[in-house]
CSV table of C-alpha atoms and ligand atoms in Angstrom, one decimal:
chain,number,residue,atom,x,y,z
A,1,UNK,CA,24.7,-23.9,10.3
A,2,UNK,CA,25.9,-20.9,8.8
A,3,UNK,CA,28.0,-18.4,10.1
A,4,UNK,CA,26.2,-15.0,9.5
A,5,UNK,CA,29.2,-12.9,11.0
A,6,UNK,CA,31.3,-14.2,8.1
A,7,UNK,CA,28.7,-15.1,5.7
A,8,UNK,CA,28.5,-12.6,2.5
A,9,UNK,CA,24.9,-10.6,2.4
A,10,UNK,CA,21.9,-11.7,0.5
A,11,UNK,CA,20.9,-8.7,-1.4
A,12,UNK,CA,17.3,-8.1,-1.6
A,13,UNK,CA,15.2,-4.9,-3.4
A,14,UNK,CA,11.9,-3.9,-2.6
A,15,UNK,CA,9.9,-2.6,-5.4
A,16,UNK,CA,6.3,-1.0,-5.4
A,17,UNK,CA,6.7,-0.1,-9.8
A,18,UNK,CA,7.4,3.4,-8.3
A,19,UNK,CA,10.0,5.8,-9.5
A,20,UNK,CA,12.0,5.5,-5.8
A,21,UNK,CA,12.1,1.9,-5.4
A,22,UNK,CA,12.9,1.7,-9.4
A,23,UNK,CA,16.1,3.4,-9.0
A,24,UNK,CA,17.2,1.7,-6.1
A,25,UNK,CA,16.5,-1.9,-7.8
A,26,UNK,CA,18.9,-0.2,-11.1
A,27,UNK,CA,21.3,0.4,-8.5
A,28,UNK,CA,21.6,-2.6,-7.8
A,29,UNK,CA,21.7,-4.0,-11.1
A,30,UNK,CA,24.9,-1.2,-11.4
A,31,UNK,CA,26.6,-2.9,-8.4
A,32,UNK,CA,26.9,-6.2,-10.0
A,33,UNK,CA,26.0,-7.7,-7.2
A,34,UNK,CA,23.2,-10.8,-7.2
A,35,UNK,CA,20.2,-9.9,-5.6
A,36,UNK,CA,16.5,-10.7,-5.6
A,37,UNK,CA,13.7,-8.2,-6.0
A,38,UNK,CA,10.4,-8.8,-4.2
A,39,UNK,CA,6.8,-6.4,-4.9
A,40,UNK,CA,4.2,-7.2,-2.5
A,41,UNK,CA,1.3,-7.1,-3.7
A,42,UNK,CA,-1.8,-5.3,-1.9
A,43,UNK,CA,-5.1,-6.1,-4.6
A,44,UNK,CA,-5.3,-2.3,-5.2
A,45,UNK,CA,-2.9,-1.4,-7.9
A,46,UNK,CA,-3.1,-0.2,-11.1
A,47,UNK,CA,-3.1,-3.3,-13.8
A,48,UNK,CA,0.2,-1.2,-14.9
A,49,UNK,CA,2.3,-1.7,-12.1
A,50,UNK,CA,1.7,-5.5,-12.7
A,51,UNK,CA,2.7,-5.0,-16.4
A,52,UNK,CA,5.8,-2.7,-15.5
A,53,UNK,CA,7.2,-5.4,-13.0
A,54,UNK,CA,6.6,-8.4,-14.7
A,55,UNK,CA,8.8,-6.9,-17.6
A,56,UNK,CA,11.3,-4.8,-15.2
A,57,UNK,CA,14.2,-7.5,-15.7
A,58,UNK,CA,13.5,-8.2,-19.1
A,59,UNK,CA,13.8,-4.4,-19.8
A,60,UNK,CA,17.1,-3.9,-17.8
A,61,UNK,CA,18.6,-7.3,-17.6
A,62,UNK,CA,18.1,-7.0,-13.7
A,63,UNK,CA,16.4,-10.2,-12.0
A,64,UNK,CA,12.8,-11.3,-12.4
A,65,UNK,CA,10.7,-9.5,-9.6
A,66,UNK,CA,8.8,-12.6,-7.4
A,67,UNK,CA,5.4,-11.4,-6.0
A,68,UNK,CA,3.8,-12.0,-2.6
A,69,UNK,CA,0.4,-11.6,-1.0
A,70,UNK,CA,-0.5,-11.8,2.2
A,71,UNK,CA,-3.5,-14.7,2.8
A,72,UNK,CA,-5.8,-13.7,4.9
A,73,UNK,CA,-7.9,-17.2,5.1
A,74,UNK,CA,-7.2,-18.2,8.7
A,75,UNK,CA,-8.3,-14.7,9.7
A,76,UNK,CA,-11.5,-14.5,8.2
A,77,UNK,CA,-12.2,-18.0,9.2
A,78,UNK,CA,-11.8,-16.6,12.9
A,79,UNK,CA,-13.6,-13.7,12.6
A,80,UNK,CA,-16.6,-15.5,10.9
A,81,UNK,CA,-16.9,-18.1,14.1
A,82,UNK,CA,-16.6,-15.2,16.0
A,83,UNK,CA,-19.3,-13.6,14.0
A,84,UNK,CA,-21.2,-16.4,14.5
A,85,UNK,CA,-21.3,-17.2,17.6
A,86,UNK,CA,-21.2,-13.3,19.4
A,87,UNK,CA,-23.4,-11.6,17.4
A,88,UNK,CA,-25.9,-13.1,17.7
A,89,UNK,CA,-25.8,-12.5,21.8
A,90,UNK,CA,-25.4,-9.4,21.1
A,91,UNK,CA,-29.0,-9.0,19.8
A,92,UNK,CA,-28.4,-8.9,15.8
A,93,UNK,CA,-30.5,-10.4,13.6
A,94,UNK,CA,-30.1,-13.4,12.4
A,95,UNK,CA,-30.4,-12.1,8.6
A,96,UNK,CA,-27.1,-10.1,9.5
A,97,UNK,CA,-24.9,-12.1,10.9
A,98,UNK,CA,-25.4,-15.1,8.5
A,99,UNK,CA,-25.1,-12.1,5.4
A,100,UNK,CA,-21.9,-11.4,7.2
A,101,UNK,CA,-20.6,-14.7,8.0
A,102,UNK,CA,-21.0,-15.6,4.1
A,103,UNK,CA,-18.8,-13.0,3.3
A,104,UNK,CA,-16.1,-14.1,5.5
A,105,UNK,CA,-15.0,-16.3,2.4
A,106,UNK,CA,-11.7,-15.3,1.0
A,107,UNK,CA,-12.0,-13.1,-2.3
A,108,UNK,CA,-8.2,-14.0,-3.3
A,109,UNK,CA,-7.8,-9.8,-3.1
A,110,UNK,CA,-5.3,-9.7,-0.2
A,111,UNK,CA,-6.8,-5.8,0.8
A,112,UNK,CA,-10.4,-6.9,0.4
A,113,UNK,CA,-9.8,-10.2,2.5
A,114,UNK,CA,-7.8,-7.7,5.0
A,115,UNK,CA,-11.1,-5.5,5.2
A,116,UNK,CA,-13.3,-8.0,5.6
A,117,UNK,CA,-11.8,-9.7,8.1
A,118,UNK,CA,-11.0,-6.4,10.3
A,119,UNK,CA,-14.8,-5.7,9.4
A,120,UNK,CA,-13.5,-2.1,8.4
A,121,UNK,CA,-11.2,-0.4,6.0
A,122,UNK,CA,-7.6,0.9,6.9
A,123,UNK,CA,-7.3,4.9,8.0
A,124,UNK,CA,-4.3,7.3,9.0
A,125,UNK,CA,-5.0,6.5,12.7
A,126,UNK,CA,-4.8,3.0,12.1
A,127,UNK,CA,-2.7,1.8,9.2
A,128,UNK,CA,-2.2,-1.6,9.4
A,129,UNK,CA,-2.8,-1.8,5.6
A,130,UNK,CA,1.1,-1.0,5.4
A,131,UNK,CA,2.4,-3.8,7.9
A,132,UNK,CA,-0.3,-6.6,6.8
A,133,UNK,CA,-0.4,-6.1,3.0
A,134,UNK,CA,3.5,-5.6,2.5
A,135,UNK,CA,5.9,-5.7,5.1
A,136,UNK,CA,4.7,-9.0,7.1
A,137,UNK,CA,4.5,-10.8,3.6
A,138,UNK,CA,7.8,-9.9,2.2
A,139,UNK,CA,9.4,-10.4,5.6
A,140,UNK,CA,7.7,-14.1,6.5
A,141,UNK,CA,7.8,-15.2,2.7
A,142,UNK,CA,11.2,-13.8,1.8
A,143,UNK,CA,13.1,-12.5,4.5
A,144,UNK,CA,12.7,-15.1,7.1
A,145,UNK,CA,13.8,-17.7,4.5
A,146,UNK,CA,17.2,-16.2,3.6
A,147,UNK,CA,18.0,-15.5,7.1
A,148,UNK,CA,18.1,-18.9,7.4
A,149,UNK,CA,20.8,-19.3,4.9
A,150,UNK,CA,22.8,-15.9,6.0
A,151,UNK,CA,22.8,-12.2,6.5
A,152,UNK,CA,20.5,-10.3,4.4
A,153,UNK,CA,20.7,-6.7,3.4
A,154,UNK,CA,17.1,-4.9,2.2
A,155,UNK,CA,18.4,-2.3,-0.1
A,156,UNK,CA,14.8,0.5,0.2
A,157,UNK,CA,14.3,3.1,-1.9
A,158,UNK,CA,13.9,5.8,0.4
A,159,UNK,CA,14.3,9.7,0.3
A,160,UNK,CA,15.0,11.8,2.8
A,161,UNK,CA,13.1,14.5,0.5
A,162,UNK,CA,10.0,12.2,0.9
A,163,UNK,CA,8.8,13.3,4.3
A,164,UNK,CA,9.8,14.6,7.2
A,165,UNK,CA,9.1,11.3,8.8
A,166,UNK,CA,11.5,10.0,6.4
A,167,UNK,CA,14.3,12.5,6.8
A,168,UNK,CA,14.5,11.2,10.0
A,169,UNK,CA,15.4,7.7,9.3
A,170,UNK,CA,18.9,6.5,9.6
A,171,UNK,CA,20.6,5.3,6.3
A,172,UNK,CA,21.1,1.9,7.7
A,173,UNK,CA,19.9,0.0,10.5
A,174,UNK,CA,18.7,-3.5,12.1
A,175,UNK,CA,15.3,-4.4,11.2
A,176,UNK,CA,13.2,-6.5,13.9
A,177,UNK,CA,13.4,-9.4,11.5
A,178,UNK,CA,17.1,-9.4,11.9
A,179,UNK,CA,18.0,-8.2,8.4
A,180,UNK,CA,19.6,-4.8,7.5
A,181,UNK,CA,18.2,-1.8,6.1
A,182,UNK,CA,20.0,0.2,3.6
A,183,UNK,CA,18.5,3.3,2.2
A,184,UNK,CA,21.0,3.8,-0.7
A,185,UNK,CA,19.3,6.8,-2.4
A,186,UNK,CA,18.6,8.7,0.9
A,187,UNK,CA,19.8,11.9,-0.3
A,188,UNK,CA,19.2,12.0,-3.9
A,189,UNK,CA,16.6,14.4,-5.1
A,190,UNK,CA,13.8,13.2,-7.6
A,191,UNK,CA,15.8,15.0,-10.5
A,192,UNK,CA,18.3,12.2,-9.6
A,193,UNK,CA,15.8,9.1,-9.4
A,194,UNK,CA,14.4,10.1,-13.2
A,195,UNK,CA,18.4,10.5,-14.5
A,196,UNK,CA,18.8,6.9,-13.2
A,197,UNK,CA,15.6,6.0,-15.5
A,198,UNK,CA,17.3,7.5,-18.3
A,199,UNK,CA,20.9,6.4,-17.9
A,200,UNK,CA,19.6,3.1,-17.8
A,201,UNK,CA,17.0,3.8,-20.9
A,202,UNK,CA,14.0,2.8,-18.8
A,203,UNK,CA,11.0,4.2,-19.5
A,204,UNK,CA,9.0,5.3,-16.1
A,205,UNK,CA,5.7,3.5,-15.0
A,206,UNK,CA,3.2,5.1,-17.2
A,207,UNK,CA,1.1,5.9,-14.6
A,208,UNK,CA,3.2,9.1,-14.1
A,209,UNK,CA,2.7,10.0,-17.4
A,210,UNK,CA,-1.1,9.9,-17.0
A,211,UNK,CA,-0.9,12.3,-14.2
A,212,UNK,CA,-0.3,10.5,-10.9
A,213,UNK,CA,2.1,11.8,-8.8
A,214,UNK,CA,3.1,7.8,-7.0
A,215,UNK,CA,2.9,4.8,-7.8
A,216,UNK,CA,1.0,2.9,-5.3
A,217,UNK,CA,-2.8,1.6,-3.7
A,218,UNK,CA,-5.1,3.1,-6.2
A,219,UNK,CA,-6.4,4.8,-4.1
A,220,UNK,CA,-3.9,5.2,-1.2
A,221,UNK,CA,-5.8,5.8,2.1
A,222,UNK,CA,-3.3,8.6,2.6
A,223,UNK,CA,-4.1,10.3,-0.7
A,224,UNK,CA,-5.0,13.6,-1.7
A,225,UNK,CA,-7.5,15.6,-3.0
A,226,UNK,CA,-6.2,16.4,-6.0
A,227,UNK,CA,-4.8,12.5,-6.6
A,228,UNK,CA,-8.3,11.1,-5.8
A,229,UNK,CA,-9.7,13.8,-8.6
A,230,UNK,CA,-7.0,12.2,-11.3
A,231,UNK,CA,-8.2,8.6,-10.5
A,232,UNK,CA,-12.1,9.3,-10.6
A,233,UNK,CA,-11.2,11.1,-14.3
A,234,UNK,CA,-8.3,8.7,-15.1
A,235,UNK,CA,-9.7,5.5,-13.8
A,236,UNK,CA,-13.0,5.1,-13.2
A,237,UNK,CA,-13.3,1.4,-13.0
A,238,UNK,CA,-11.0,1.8,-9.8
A,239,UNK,CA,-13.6,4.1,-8.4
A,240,UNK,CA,-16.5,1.1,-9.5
A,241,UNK,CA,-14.6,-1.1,-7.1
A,242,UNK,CA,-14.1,0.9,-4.4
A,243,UNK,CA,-17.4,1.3,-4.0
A,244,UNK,CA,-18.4,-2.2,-4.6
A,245,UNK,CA,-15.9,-3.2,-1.6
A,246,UNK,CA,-17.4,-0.5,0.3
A,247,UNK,CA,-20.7,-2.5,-0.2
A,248,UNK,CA,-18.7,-5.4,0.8
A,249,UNK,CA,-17.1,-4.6,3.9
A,250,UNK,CA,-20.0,-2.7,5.0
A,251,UNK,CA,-22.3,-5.9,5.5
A,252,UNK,CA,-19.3,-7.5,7.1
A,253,UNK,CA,-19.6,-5.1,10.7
A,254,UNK,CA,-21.9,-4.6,13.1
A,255,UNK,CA,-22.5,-0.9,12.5
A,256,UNK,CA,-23.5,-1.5,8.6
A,257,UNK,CA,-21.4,1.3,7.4
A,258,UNK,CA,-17.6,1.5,6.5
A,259,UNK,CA,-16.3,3.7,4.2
A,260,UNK,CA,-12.6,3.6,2.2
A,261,UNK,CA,-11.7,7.5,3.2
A,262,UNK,CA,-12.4,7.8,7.1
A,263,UNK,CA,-13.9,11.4,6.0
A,264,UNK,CA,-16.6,12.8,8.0
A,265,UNK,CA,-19.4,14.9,7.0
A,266,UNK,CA,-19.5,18.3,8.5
A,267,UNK,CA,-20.2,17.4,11.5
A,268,UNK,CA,-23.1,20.4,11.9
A,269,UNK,CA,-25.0,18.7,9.3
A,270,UNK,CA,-28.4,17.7,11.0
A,271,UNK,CA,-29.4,15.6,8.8
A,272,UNK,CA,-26.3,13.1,9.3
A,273,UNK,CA,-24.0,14.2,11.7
A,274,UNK,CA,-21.0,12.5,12.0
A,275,UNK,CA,-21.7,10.0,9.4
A,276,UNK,CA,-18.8,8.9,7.0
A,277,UNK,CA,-18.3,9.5,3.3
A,278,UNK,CA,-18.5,7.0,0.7
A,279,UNK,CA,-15.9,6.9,-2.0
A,280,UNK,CA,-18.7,8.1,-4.5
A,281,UNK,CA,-19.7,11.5,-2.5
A,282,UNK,CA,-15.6,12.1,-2.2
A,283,UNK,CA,-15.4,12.0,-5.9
A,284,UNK,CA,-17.8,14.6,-6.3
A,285,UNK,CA,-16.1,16.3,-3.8
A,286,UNK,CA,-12.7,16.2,-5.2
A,287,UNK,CA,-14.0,17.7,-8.5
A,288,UNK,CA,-15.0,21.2,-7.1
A,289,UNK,CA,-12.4,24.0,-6.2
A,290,UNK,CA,-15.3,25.8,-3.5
A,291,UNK,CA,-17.9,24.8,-1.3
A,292,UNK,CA,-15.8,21.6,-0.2
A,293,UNK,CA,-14.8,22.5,2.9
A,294,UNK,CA,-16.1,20.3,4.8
A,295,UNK,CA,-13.5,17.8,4.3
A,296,UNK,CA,-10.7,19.7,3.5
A,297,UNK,CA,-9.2,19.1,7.5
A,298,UNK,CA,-9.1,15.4,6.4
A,299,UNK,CA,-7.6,15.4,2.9
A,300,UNK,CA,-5.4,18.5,2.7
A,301,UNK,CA,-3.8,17.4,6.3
A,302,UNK,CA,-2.3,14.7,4.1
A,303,UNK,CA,1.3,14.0,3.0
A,304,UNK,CA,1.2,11.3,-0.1
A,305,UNK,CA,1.7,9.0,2.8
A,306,UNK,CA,1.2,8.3,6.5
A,307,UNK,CA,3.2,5.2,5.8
A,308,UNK,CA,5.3,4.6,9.1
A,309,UNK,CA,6.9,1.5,8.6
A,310,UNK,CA,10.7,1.8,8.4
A,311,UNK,CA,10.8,0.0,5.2
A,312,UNK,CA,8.7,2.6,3.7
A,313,UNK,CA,6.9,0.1,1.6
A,314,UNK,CA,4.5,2.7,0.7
A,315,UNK,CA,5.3,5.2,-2.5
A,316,UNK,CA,4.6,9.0,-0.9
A,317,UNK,CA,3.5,12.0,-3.4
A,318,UNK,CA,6.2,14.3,-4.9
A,319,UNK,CA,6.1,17.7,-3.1
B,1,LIG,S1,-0.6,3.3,3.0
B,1,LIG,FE1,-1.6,3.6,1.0
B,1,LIG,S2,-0.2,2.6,-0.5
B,1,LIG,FE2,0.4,1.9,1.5
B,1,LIG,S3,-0.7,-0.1,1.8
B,1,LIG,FE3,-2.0,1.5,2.7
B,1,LIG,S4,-3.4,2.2,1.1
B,1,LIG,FE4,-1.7,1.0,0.1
């Protein structure tokens, strides 16, 4: 058995394809150290995030970046016995539960699968988007496995700039798992993430270039008015499937409703009142400057990121 006082560290980068967690993986590549570099993958990116990592080492002569997912099949498998066999005490139709028990079948999209199986999508008050979808894969896929063979040190592209959640965090710690956490870019400013793109001659992800201020769940449940208005113009088809899983996850509950964005209507409306927006209705939203206000508590509360997992997996919005 290994000795982990002694042993040397496994180095290990996380990486979203974001500017942050970019410059800490070329920081590594600068310490000419070994280390591996791990993206979990959530099911709601942008098809260039997926092109920027899988060519990240071949464009910096860093290693290749290994890709998890979280599975979600035991879990849905659960829920759909449970769906099964409860619902129907509870006096729903038969045509409901078995429509919602077929859809307990795994998609292969690890935040679909998550929605489905929770029979509702993620929200600020309850983000377990962050923990399910990226920091229990990369820690029981990755992390538990090299503990095994020693120490290991999660280098995390943090800034304290980010947040003030994230000013708060120490610049290294012990993580539950029993790894470390080092947050070696804690105090640089963004100025100092994009010279590290251009001292190493790495081009940004795209996506900033087409207007999105982070790199992340397109759309983030934590994002902002003004991000979900790039998107809708931007990237339709990301809209298209947002509303599909909407459809989706809605005849997977009880309540037949469930929207992406937990939004609510002005609640004086008395035609619905406190009904939920759909992603759809949002969009329009997002598009006018007046007359919006009845969801402007919700949106323009919002940081870039609600993300409160210390290994601040989640990309937030430049200020
Ligand atoms: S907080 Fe946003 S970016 Fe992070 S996993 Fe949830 S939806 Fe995705």
């Amino acid at each position: 058995m290994s000795d982990h006082r002694s042993a040397k560290p496994q180095h290990l980068v996380s990486v979203s394809g974001g500017k942050d967690s970019t410059a800490c993986y070329l920081l590594a590549i600068e310490s000419g150290r070994p280390f591996r570099a791990v993206f979990a993958d959530t099911g709601n990116e942008h098809e260039a995030v997926y092109e920027y990592l899988s060519r990240l080492h071949e464009r910096t002569g860093g290693p290749r970046v290994e890709t998890v997912r979280a599975d979600f099949t035991k879990q849905l498998a659960r829920h759909r016995e449970f769906v099964l066999r409860e619902w129907p005490k509870q006096g729903i139709s038969n045509e409901i539960v078995q429509e919602a028990a077929a859809l307990h079948a795994p998609t292969g999209n690890p935040y679909l699968d998550l929605c489905i199986s929770k029979g509702r999508f993620p929200s600020r008050m309850a983000q377990f988007c962050t923990s399910e979808l990226k920091e229990i894969p990369i820690t029981s896929q990755v992390v538990f496995p090299m503990l095994k063979r020693g120490p290991v040190l999660q280098w995390l592209g943090i800034r304290a700039d980010e947040s003030r959640n994230r000013a708060t965090q120490p610049r290294f710690n012990r993580h539950d798992s029993g790894s470390y956490l080092w947050r070696p870019i804690f105090r640089w400013s963004v100025e100092d993430v994009w010279a590290q793109h251009r001292k190493h001659g790495l081009k940004p992800n795209p996506l900033y270039e087409m207007g999105m201020g982070r790199v992340g769940c397109m759309p983030c449940i934590n994002c902002r008015k003004s991000e979900l208005r790039t998107i809708a113009e931007r990237f339709p088809d990301h809209i298209d499937r947002i509303e599909r899983w909407e459809r989706v996850v809605t005849s997977t509950n009880k309540r037949r409703s469930s929207t992406f964005f937990a939004a609510v209507t002005d609640p004086t409306d008395v035609d619905r009142p406190g009904t939920y927006a759909g992603i759809r209705t949002l969009v329009q939203w997002s598009r006018t400057t007046r007359g919006g206000r009845q969801y402007g508590m919700f949106f323009e509360g919002q940081q870039g990121s609600g993300c409160s997992s210390d290994l601040g997996l989640c990309e937030t919005e430049a200020a």
